[in-house]
Each structure stands twice: as C-alpha cells, then as structure tokens.
Coordinates of C-alpha atoms in Angstrom, one line a residue:
M1 CA -23.5 67.8 -8.2
Q2 CA -22.8 66.7 -11.9
L3 CA -19.6 65.7 -10.9
F4 CA -20.4 63.4 -8.1
L5 CA -23.2 61.9 -10.1
I6 CA -20.5 60.9 -12.7
L7 CA -18.2 59.3 -10.3
L8 CA -21.1 57.5 -8.6
S9 CA -22.0 56.1 -12.4
L10 CA -18.6 55.2 -12.6
L11 CA -18.3 53.3 -9.5
S12 CA -21.7 51.5 -10.2
S13 CA -20.2 50.3 -13.3
H14 CA -17.3 48.7 -11.6
I15 CA -19.4 46.9 -8.8
T16 CA -19.7 43.3 -9.8
K17 CA -22.0 41.8 -7.3
V18 CA -25.8 42.6 -7.4
T19 CA -28.8 40.8 -6.4
G20 CA -29.8 38.3 -9.2
W21 CA -33.2 36.4 -10.0
A22 CA -34.8 34.6 -7.1
G23 CA -32.6 35.8 -4.3
C24 CA -29.2 34.4 -6.2
T25 CA -26.4 36.7 -6.3
R26 CA -24.9 37.8 -9.8
D27 CA -21.1 38.5 -10.0
R28 CA -18.0 37.4 -11.7
D29 CA -15.6 35.0 -11.0
R30 CA -11.7 35.6 -11.2
D31 CA -11.5 35.2 -14.9
Y32 CA -14.3 37.9 -15.1
R33 CA -16.8 35.3 -16.1
T34 CA -20.5 35.8 -15.4
R35 CA -22.0 34.1 -12.6
E36 CA -25.0 33.4 -10.7
N37 CA -24.7 32.0 -6.9
C38 CA -27.5 30.5 -5.4
T39 CA -25.8 28.9 -2.6
A40 CA -28.0 27.2 -0.1
L41 CA -31.4 28.9 -1.4
G42 CA -33.6 25.4 -1.0
F43 CA -33.8 24.9 -5.0
S44 CA -34.4 21.3 -6.2
D45 CA -34.2 22.3 -10.2
V46 CA -33.0 25.4 -12.2
P47 CA -35.6 28.3 -12.0
A48 CA -36.4 30.3 -15.0
G49 CA -35.4 33.6 -16.0
F50 CA -31.7 33.5 -15.7
D51 CA -29.6 35.1 -18.2
P52 CA -28.6 32.7 -21.0
T53 CA -25.4 34.1 -21.4
T54 CA -24.2 33.2 -17.7
K55 CA -21.1 31.2 -17.9
V56 CA -21.0 29.6 -14.0
M57 CA -24.0 28.6 -11.8
L58 CA -23.5 27.8 -8.4
F59 CA -26.1 25.9 -6.8
T60 CA -24.1 24.4 -3.8
N61 CA -26.2 23.0 -0.6
N62 CA -29.5 23.1 -2.5
L63 CA -32.0 20.2 -2.6
F64 CA -31.3 18.7 -6.1
S65 CA -32.2 14.9 -6.2
S66 CA -31.2 14.5 -9.9
L67 CA -29.0 15.9 -12.3
S68 CA -30.9 16.9 -15.7
W69 CA -28.4 18.1 -18.5
S70 CA -31.4 19.8 -20.2
S71 CA -32.0 22.0 -17.3
F72 CA -28.9 23.8 -18.2
Q73 CA -29.4 24.0 -21.8
I74 CA -30.8 27.2 -22.1
F75 CA -27.0 28.6 -21.2
T76 CA -25.3 28.6 -24.4
A77 CA -21.8 29.4 -23.1
I78 CA -21.9 27.5 -20.0
Y79 CA -18.6 26.8 -18.4
E80 CA -19.1 25.5 -15.0
I81 CA -21.7 24.0 -13.0
D82 CA -21.4 23.5 -9.2
L83 CA -24.0 20.9 -7.5
S84 CA -21.9 20.2 -4.5
G85 CA -23.9 19.4 -1.3
N86 CA -26.9 18.1 -3.1
K87 CA -28.9 15.0 -2.9
I88 CA -28.2 13.7 -6.5
P89 CA -28.0 9.8 -6.4
Q90 CA -27.1 9.3 -10.0
V91 CA -25.8 10.7 -13.1
T92 CA -27.5 9.8 -16.6
S93 CA -25.6 9.4 -19.7
S94 CA -26.7 11.2 -23.0
V95 CA -26.5 10.1 -26.4
T96 CA -25.6 13.8 -27.6
P97 CA -23.3 16.4 -26.4
I98 CA -26.1 18.5 -24.5
L99 CA -23.4 20.9 -22.9
P100 CA -20.5 21.0 -25.5
T101 CA -19.1 23.9 -23.7
L102 CA -19.1 23.0 -19.9
S103 CA -15.8 22.6 -18.8
V104 CA -16.1 22.3 -14.8
L105 CA -18.4 20.1 -13.0
R106 CA -18.7 19.8 -9.1
L107 CA -20.5 17.1 -7.9
G108 CA -19.0 16.3 -4.5
S109 CA -20.6 15.6 -1.4
N110 CA -24.1 14.0 -3.0
R111 CA -25.3 10.3 -2.8
L112 CA -23.6 9.1 -6.0
T113 CA -23.1 4.9 -5.5
S114 CA -22.2 4.1 -8.9
L115 CA -21.7 5.5 -12.3
S116 CA -22.7 3.9 -15.8
D117 CA -20.5 3.5 -19.1
G118 CA -20.5 7.1 -20.5
S119 CA -21.8 9.0 -17.5
F120 CA -20.3 12.5 -18.9
T121 CA -20.9 11.8 -22.6
A122 CA -23.3 15.0 -22.3
C123 CA -20.2 17.3 -21.7
P124 CA -17.4 16.2 -23.7
A125 CA -15.5 19.2 -23.1
L126 CA -14.9 18.9 -19.2
T127 CA -11.2 19.4 -18.0
E128 CA -12.4 19.3 -14.5
L129 CA -14.6 16.7 -12.8
Y130 CA -14.9 16.6 -8.9
L131 CA -16.7 13.5 -7.6
D132 CA -15.2 13.6 -4.0
N133 CA -17.4 12.7 -0.9
N134 CA -19.9 10.7 -2.4
V135 CA -20.4 6.6 -1.9
L136 CA -19.1 5.3 -5.1
D137 CA -17.9 1.9 -4.5
S138 CA -17.3 0.7 -8.3
L139 CA -16.4 2.1 -11.4
S140 CA -15.9 0.6 -14.9
D141 CA -13.4 0.9 -17.8
H142 CA -15.8 2.9 -19.6
T143 CA -17.2 5.3 -17.0
F144 CA -15.4 8.3 -18.3
S145 CA -15.5 7.7 -22.0
G146 CA -15.3 10.6 -24.2
L147 CA -13.7 12.7 -21.7
S148 CA -10.5 13.2 -23.9
K149 CA -10.1 16.7 -22.4
L150 CA -10.2 15.8 -19.0
E151 CA -7.3 17.1 -16.7
I152 CA -8.6 16.9 -13.2
L153 CA -10.4 14.2 -11.8
D154 CA -11.0 13.9 -8.1
L155 CA -12.5 10.3 -6.7
S156 CA -11.2 11.2 -3.0
S157 CA -13.1 10.0 0.2
N158 CA -15.5 7.3 -1.6
R159 CA -15.7 3.5 -1.4
I160 CA -14.0 2.5 -4.4
K161 CA -12.4 -1.0 -3.7
V162 CA -11.3 -2.2 -7.3
L163 CA -9.6 0.1 -10.0
P164 CA -10.4 -1.0 -13.3
E165 CA -7.5 -2.0 -15.8
L166 CA -8.5 0.4 -18.4
M167 CA -10.0 3.2 -16.5
L168 CA -7.7 5.7 -17.5
H169 CA -7.3 4.7 -21.2
P170 CA -10.0 7.5 -22.3
L171 CA -8.1 10.2 -20.4
P172 CA -4.8 11.1 -22.2
A173 CA -4.8 14.4 -20.8
I174 CA -5.0 13.6 -17.1
E175 CA -3.0 15.9 -15.0
T176 CA -4.4 15.4 -11.6
L177 CA -6.0 12.3 -10.1
Y178 CA -7.3 12.1 -6.4
L179 CA -7.8 8.7 -5.0
E180 CA -7.2 9.1 -1.5
S181 CA -9.3 7.9 1.2
N182 CA -10.8 4.9 -0.7
K183 CA -10.6 1.2 -0.1
I184 CA -8.4 0.5 -2.7
M185 CA -5.9 -2.6 -1.9
V186 CA -4.4 -3.3 -5.5
M187 CA -3.1 -1.4 -8.4
P188 CA -3.7 -3.2 -12.0
D189 CA -0.5 -4.0 -13.8
D190 CA 0.3 -1.2 -16.5
W191 CA -2.7 0.9 -15.0
F192 CA -0.6 4.3 -16.4
S193 CA 0.2 2.5 -19.5
K194 CA -1.4 5.4 -21.4
K195 CA 0.1 8.1 -19.6
E196 CA 3.2 6.9 -17.3
A197 CA 3.6 10.2 -15.8
V198 CA 0.8 11.8 -14.0
P199 CA 2.4 15.1 -12.3
Y200 CA -0.2 15.2 -9.5
L201 CA -1.3 12.0 -8.1
F202 CA -2.8 11.3 -4.6
L203 CA -3.0 7.8 -3.4
S204 CA -2.7 8.1 0.6
A205 CA -5.4 6.7 3.1
N206 CA -6.2 3.3 1.0
P207 CA -5.8 -0.3 2.5
W208 CA -3.0 -1.5 0.2
A209 CA -2.5 -4.9 0.6
C210 CA 1.5 -5.5 0.1
S211 CA 1.9 -8.7 -1.7
C212 CA 3.0 -10.0 -5.1
S213 CA 0.2 -8.2 -6.8
L214 CA 1.5 -5.0 -5.6
G215 CA 4.6 -5.3 -7.4
Y216 CA 3.7 -2.9 -10.0
L217 CA 2.7 0.1 -7.7
R218 CA 6.0 -0.2 -5.9
R219 CA 8.1 -0.1 -9.3
Y220 CA 5.7 3.0 -10.2
L221 CA 6.6 4.6 -7.0
D222 CA 10.2 4.2 -7.4
N223 CA 10.2 5.7 -11.2
Y224 CA 7.8 8.7 -10.4
E225 CA 8.1 9.6 -6.5
F226 CA 8.3 13.2 -7.0
N227 CA 4.7 13.1 -8.9
V228 CA 3.0 11.7 -5.4
Y229 CA 1.4 14.0 -3.4
T230 CA -0.5 14.5 0.1
R231 CA -3.0 17.2 0.7
E232 CA -4.3 19.1 4.2
G233 CA -6.7 21.7 3.6
P234 CA -5.0 24.1 1.1
I235 CA -1.4 22.7 1.8
I236 CA -0.1 20.5 -0.7
Q237 CA 3.3 18.3 -0.5
S238 CA 5.3 15.9 -2.3
D239 CA 5.1 12.6 -0.1
A240 CA 5.7 9.1 -2.0
E241 CA 6.0 7.8 1.9
S242 CA 2.3 8.1 2.5
V243 CA 1.4 5.3 0.4
V244 CA 1.6 2.7 3.0
C245 CA 1.0 -0.9 3.6
H246 CA -2.2 -1.8 5.5
S247 CA -1.8 -5.8 5.3
P248 CA 0.1 -8.3 6.2
Q249 CA 0.3 -7.0 10.0
C250 CA 4.2 -7.6 9.8
L251 CA 4.2 -4.7 6.8
K252 CA 1.8 -2.7 8.7
N253 CA 2.4 1.2 8.1
K254 CA 5.8 0.5 6.1
P255 CA 5.9 3.0 2.9
V256 CA 5.4 0.6 -0.2
M257 CA 8.4 2.4 -1.9
T258 CA 10.7 1.3 0.7
L259 CA 10.0 -2.5 0.3
E260 CA 11.9 -5.0 -1.6
E261 CA 10.4 -7.3 -4.1
S262 CA 11.4 -10.1 -1.5
D263 CA 9.0 -8.4 1.2
L264 CA 6.0 -8.2 -1.3
C265 CA 6.6 -11.9 -2.6
P266 CA 8.6 -14.1 -0.3
P267 CA 9.6 -17.4 -1.8
A268 CA 7.2 -20.4 -1.1
P269 CA 8.1 -22.7 1.7
E270 CA 9.4 -26.1 0.6
P271 CA 6.8 -28.9 0.4
N272 CA 6.9 -31.6 3.2
P273 CA 8.9 -34.7 2.4
A274 CA 6.4 -37.8 0.9
G275 CA 5.0 -39.4 4.0
D276 CA 5.0 -36.4 6.5
S277 CA 1.7 -34.7 5.5
D278 CA -0.4 -38.3 6.1
K279 CA 1.4 -38.4 9.3
Q280 CA 0.5 -35.1 10.2
T281 CA -2.8 -35.5 9.0
V282 CA -3.5 -38.5 11.3
H283 CA -2.1 -36.7 14.3
T284 CA -4.0 -33.5 13.8
D285 CA -7.3 -35.6 13.4
T286 CA -6.1 -37.6 16.5
V287 CA -5.6 -34.5 18.8
A288 CA -7.6 -31.9 17.3
P289 CA -10.6 -30.5 19.6
P290 CA -14.2 -30.7 18.1
H291 CA -13.9 -27.0 17.2
P292 CA -13.4 -26.4 13.3
T293 CA -9.9 -25.4 13.1
V294 CA -9.0 -22.0 11.9
R295 CA -6.6 -22.1 9.2
P296 CA -4.0 -19.2 9.4
S297 CA -4.2 -16.6 6.5
T298 CA -1.7 -15.9 4.0
E299 CA -0.6 -12.9 5.8
M300 CA 0.2 -14.9 9.1
T301 CA 2.1 -17.5 7.3
I302 CA 4.5 -15.2 5.4
C303 CA 5.0 -13.5 8.9
A304 CA 5.8 -17.1 10.2
I305 CA 8.2 -18.0 7.7
R306 CA 10.1 -15.0 8.2
C307 CA 10.1 -15.4 12.1
G308 CA 10.7 -19.0 11.8
G309 CA 14.0 -18.0 9.6
V310 CA 15.2 -15.7 12.3
F311 CA 14.5 -18.5 14.8
C312 CA 16.4 -21.4 12.6
F313 CA 19.4 -19.2 12.2
W314 CA 19.9 -18.5 16.1
L315 CA 19.3 -22.1 16.6
C316 CA 21.9 -23.3 14.3
A317 CA 24.2 -20.7 15.8
G318 CA 23.7 -22.0 19.3
C319 CA 24.0 -25.9 18.1
L320 CA 27.3 -25.0 16.4
L321 CA 28.7 -23.2 19.5
L322 CA 27.6 -26.4 21.6
C323 CA 29.6 -28.8 19.3
V324 CA 32.6 -26.8 19.2
A325 CA 32.6 -26.7 23.1
S326 CA 31.8 -30.3 23.3
V327 CA 34.7 -31.1 20.9
T328 CA 37.1 -29.0 22.8
F329 CA 36.1 -30.5 26.2
I330 CA 36.7 -34.1 24.9
L331 CA 40.1 -33.2 23.4
V332 CA 41.0 -31.7 26.6
I333 CA 40.1 -34.9 28.5
L334 CA 41.8 -37.2 25.9
V335 CA 45.2 -35.1 26.5
W336 CA 44.6 -35.2 30.3
L337 CA 44.1 -39.3 30.1
V338 CA 47.3 -39.5 28.0
G339 CA 49.3 -37.7 30.3
W340 CA 48.0 -39.6 33.3
C341 CA 48.5 -43.2 31.6
K342 CA 51.9 -42.0 30.7
R343 CA 52.6 -40.7 34.1
D344 CA 51.5 -43.8 35.7
Y345 CA 53.5 -46.3 33.4
N346 CA 56.7 -44.6 33.7
L347 CA 56.8 -44.7 38.0
P348 CA 57.6 -48.5 38.2
N349 CA 60.6 -47.9 35.4
E350 CA 61.6 -45.3 37.4
A351 CA 61.8 -47.0 40.6
V352 CA 63.9 -49.9 39.1
A353 CA 66.4 -47.8 37.4
R354 CA 66.8 -46.3 40.9
R355 CA 67.7 -49.7 42.4
G356 CA 70.1 -50.7 39.6
G357 CA 69.1 -50.7 36.4
G358 CA 66.8 -53.9 36.7
G359 CA 69.9 -56.4 37.1
E360 CA 68.8 -57.8 40.5
V361 CA 65.6 -58.4 39.0
V362 CA 66.7 -60.6 35.9
M363 CA 69.4 -62.5 38.5
L364 CA 66.3 -63.4 40.8
S365 CA 64.3 -64.6 37.9
T366 CA 67.0 -66.9 36.6
Y367 CA 67.8 -68.2 39.9
S368 CA 64.2 -69.2 40.5
R369 CA 64.1 -70.9 37.3
R370 CA 67.1 -73.2 37.8
E371 CA 65.7 -74.4 41.2
E372 CA 62.7 -75.6 39.5
K373 CA 64.5 -77.3 36.9
E374 CA 66.6 -79.2 39.6
G375 CA 63.5 -80.2 41.7
H376 CA 62.2 -81.8 38.8
E377 CA 65.2 -83.9 37.9
E378 CA 65.6 -85.4 41.6
E379 CA 62.4 -86.6 41.0

C-alpha cells in the first residue's frame, strides 16, 4: 500500500495539467514555462487571483474590448500573451516599458484598424508580434519604434495599401515578415535598406501594379529569390513566382521576377508633329458624341503601344512583300515588251532579205525618181 502511494505521488508530480482559477487550465508549454489557458471562457478583462510567476497567459476567443497593459503588470516574468480572437479595436502606446519581459504578443483576429506611433513601447523586448486577420489599412514609419529585438512580424490578411518607406528601419533583427493577402500595390525604393536579406518573406496575394515604380521589387526578387515563401496551413515552401502582377491587364498573373525593365517601364510614344494635335482636336470635337469621352488608362495605353508595334511590324512586312512583287511584275512586263518589239521589227527585214537582199527596192526607188525628173524638164 505504501508503495502504491509512493508511485501515485510520483505520477502526480509529473502531471502538468490541472484545473486553475476561474475555470482556466494550468499547465506548461513545450519549453516548460508555466501557463494559464483561459480559452473561450467569456473574459473581458484579466481576473484576479492568478499566480504572479505565470509566464504564459492564453485568453484566446474571449470578449476583451481593449488592451490594458497594466492588467498584466502583476506577472513579473510574463513571456507570452495571447489575445487572439477578441474585440480589441486599438493599441494604446505607453511612455514606460510596463512589460519589459514580454517576448510574444498575439493580437490576431481582432478589430484593429490602425496603429499609432510607438504602439508597442510598453513591451520593448518583443521578439514575435502577430497582428494577422485584422482590418489594418495604414501604418506609419514609427509604428514599430523601439522593437529592436523583433524577429517575427505577422501583418497578413489585413487591408494595408501603402508600405511606409521607413517602417523597417526600427527593426534591425527582423527575420520573418508576413505581408501576404493585403492590398499593397507598390514597394518603396530601398525598403529593405536596413536589412537587405530577410530570410523569410511572404508577399503573395497582393495587387501589385507592374509599372516603373515596381522596379525595386523586381530587382530585389532577382537577388533574394530563395528568401520569398508561400504558406498553406503548416506547409511552407519557397516560391518567388508567387509574387505576380495584378495590373495592367496585359501583365496580369505574370510573376514579377520574370519581367524585364522594358515590361515594367516601356518607352513613351513619340509626340505628334506640330499641327497634328490641333487637327485631331478639331476632328474629335466635330464627331464626338454628346456623352463625355472616357480616356484610356495608362495600362491600356501601354498595351496598345505593344499591340500597335506588332501590327506595324506585320504591316511593314506585308508592304515590303507587295512592293517586291510589283517590281518583279513590272520587270517581267518590260522584258516581254522588249522581246515583242524586237520580234516585230525584225520581221520586214527578214522578208526583204528572202527576196534578194533589198536591191530590187533600191532600183525601183531610183527609177521612180528619174521619171519624175524627166517629167519636170518636158514641161
């Protein structure tokens, strides 16, 4: 019996999952950190009574409508906070580092629409920050100021349209950057100037506008092709060709890295000669319908230039072929005419030759002239 009790005590000492305060489950993560798992328990704030030495707090799928840094201040060694799947609309910045030990912050699937400058100064030791599946539409150069240790930044599945030119400057340690599934059209020049090689970069599912302004991204993909990845669930694979054009229409779905500089920035068409524009304007005003004329977009103009170039090439080739055929035909006709004239001219000569070499004709001509002279003398 005593042996059984000893074995039972040994087993119980190795059981990590126990029921914590207020229905939360107390256990340890894979790195053996103490953890309180309060997933989907309807909390709107951090309840009192938790062990201050807890390092991981999970409040996934609860009812938090705000993020109060001070609510977690009692956890003096806090390492990770997970507030995914709540209703937090904003993050308030702090003047002082309230949570200096916090390393991982998860705020995915909330209601964040924007982030102010220095939003995460309360936790300067962050190495992982997850902001995916929110409704963020804008960022600033200083949104992530103070996060010099940040290695992973997840901004996927938001509505970000513009990448601030200096956004990555406060992040010298960045290793993984998720930007897929946003509305980004252009990457600013020298955007990765502070750290050219980001080992894991996710850029797919964005409406990239393939124009002159995207030249920097194309060159970057050429140089760091093997740093660009895609992910589907837990599967991650290298795929630089996942970064494709969304516009113009003639380049849609083409991988950016396969394009040439001339594809992104074709030469401008030559201006019309002086006077042509005036004539064109008068003609347009004369025949234009009463409805407003819709001007073609730049993308349509680029495509028209390319298509027009192909058409002009084949038109010139056809004209050249037609000219060669015409010259050949004219030469054949000239050769035939020369042969025909030469043949008709030689026929009388040949006939005279057959009659005696032309002497008879000369004698008749001489005789007729003599008779005419004698007639004049008699008169």
